Amino acid sequence: MSLLEKWKDSLRNLKGNALNEYVNRYYKKEENAYASILREKNPILSGTVAELAGKFGMEDFEFAAFMDGISESVEPSVDAEQLEPETVVNVTVDWARLYKNMHKAKADWLYNLPEWEGIFDEEKRRELLFEYRREGQAVRESTVGRNDPCPCGSGKKYKKCCGKS
């Protein structure tokens, strides 16, 4: 059984308040891990799963869940399903992608960490938030009407030029 499966099983076995307490404890560990990574300002995470889990005060399977969450924000991407305690992890965190993905996950306790001030100033964080929001917007392409001028520049109506089928 992979570490990520062990994580999922531990969640399936809990109900009600026990589940909420467990998840809240994990979120606190996750917050501390991100705070530590941001505080160090070193984008490289390197070591075995067991070493890194110990460094961040997590169990191996909790670190696998952490890597599953951060996988879109690191290069090379990590397949959390394949992680075992002895697996060597060597990834580089893309700060901008990480910040945007925290907004995508609606994890306000993570994107509001004071440690972000050491990575990006307020203006850059606002700019990244704007980019994230713009990326999520659907943009409707304007269509050419039958009686509009043809976009090819001929001066004819679209229906008499390129719109002829």
mmCIF file of C-alpha atoms in Angstrom, residues 23-100:
data_model
loop_
_atom_site.group_PDB
_atom_site.id
_atom_site.type_symbol
_atom_site.label_atom_id
_atom_site.label_comp_id
_atom_site.label_asym_id
_atom_site.label_seq_id
_atom_site.Cartn_x
_atom_site.Cartn_y
_atom_site.Cartn_z
ATOM 1 C CA VAL A 23 -7.904 17.334 9.264
ATOM 2 C CA ASN A 24 -7.382 20.492 11.331
ATOM 3 C CA ARG A 25 -4.201 18.980 12.840
ATOM 4 C CA TYR A 26 -2.998 18.156 9.320
ATOM 5 C CA TYR A 27 -3.764 21.696 8.113
ATOM 6 C CA LYS A 28 -1.687 23.061 11.003
ATOM 7 C CA LYS A 29 1.231 20.783 10.031
ATOM 8 C CA GLU A 30 0.819 21.827 6.403
ATOM 9 C CA GLU A 31 0.807 25.495 7.392
ATOM 10 C CA ASN A 32 3.991 24.999 9.449
ATOM 11 C CA ALA A 33 5.672 23.179 6.539
ATOM 12 C CA TYR A 34 4.860 25.977 4.085
ATOM 13 C CA ALA A 35 5.939 28.608 6.622
ATOM 14 C CA SER A 36 9.261 26.782 7.039
ATOM 15 C CA ILE A 37 9.810 26.502 3.281
ATOM 16 C CA LEU A 38 8.983 30.186 2.749
ATOM 17 C CA ARG A 39 11.086 31.296 5.714
ATOM 18 C CA GLU A 40 14.155 29.472 4.353
ATOM 19 C CA LYS A 41 13.616 31.142 0.932
ATOM 20 C CA ASN A 42 15.231 28.067 -0.595
ATOM 21 C CA PRO A 43 13.046 26.749 -3.433
ATOM 22 C CA ILE A 44 14.768 23.340 -3.434
ATOM 23 C CA LEU A 45 13.227 20.469 -1.454
ATOM 24 C CA SER A 46 15.653 17.591 -1.343
ATOM 25 C CA GLY A 47 15.862 14.379 0.675
ATOM 26 C CA THR A 48 13.996 11.150 1.243
ATOM 27 C CA VAL A 49 10.314 11.217 2.084
ATOM 28 C CA ALA A 50 11.112 10.059 5.628
ATOM 29 C CA GLU A 51 13.735 12.808 6.132
ATOM 30 C CA LEU A 52 11.511 15.572 4.793
ATOM 31 C CA ALA A 53 8.511 14.314 6.778
ATOM 32 C CA GLY A 54 10.632 14.442 9.941
ATOM 33 C CA LYS A 55 11.902 17.920 9.074
ATOM 34 C CA PHE A 56 8.328 19.213 8.796
ATOM 35 C CA GLY A 57 6.960 17.271 11.789
ATOM 36 C CA MET A 58 4.753 14.970 9.730
ATOM 37 C CA GLU A 59 4.217 11.253 9.359
ATOM 38 C CA ASP A 60 5.437 9.749 6.067
ATOM 39 C CA PHE A 61 1.893 9.365 4.736
ATOM 40 C CA GLU A 62 1.043 12.967 5.696
ATOM 41 C CA PHE A 63 4.083 14.170 3.770
ATOM 42 C CA ALA A 64 2.877 12.146 0.761
ATOM 43 C CA ALA A 65 -0.431 14.048 0.984
ATOM 44 C CA PHE A 66 1.544 17.303 1.267
ATOM 45 C CA MET A 67 3.521 16.399 -1.887
ATOM 46 C CA ASP A 68 0.264 15.548 -3.649
ATOM 47 C CA GLY A 69 -0.952 19.059 -2.882
ATOM 48 C CA ILE A 70 2.246 20.854 -3.877
ATOM 49 C CA SER A 71 2.962 18.702 -6.965
ATOM 50 C CA GLU A 72 1.522 21.254 -9.429
ATOM 51 C CA SER A 73 3.822 23.929 -7.995
ATOM 52 C CA VAL A 74 7.140 22.092 -8.268
ATOM 53 C CA GLU A 75 9.486 20.986 -11.038
ATOM 54 C CA PRO A 76 9.741 18.159 -11.814
ATOM 55 C CA SER A 77 6.206 17.162 -10.912
ATOM 56 C CA VAL A 78 5.899 14.406 -8.309
ATOM 57 C CA ASP A 79 3.594 11.397 -8.575
ATOM 58 C CA ALA A 80 2.482 11.138 -4.946
ATOM 59 C CA GLU A 81 1.020 7.662 -5.598
ATOM 60 C CA GLN A 82 4.570 6.327 -6.068
ATOM 61 C CA LEU A 83 6.067 7.792 -2.883
ATOM 62 C CA GLU A 84 7.533 5.436 -0.298
ATOM 63 C CA PRO A 85 9.530 6.366 2.856
ATOM 64 C CA GLU A 86 12.849 5.739 1.083
ATOM 65 C CA THR A 87 11.885 7.600 -2.131
ATOM 66 C CA VAL A 88 14.287 10.447 -2.864
ATOM 67 C CA VAL A 89 12.538 13.751 -3.554
ATOM 68 C CA ASN A 90 14.449 16.518 -5.331
ATOM 69 C CA VAL A 91 12.164 19.301 -6.540
ATOM 70 C CA THR A 92 12.267 23.052 -7.053
ATOM 71 C CA VAL A 93 9.308 25.137 -5.893
ATOM 72 C CA ASP A 94 7.937 27.690 -8.364
ATOM 73 C CA TRP A 95 6.931 30.454 -5.926
ATOM 74 C CA ALA A 96 4.495 32.183 -8.303
ATOM 75 C CA ARG A 97 2.703 28.950 -9.208
ATOM 76 C CA LEU A 98 2.566 27.963 -5.537
ATOM 77 C CA TYR A 99 0.956 31.278 -4.592
ATOM 78 C CA LYS A 100 -1.626 30.981 -7.389
#
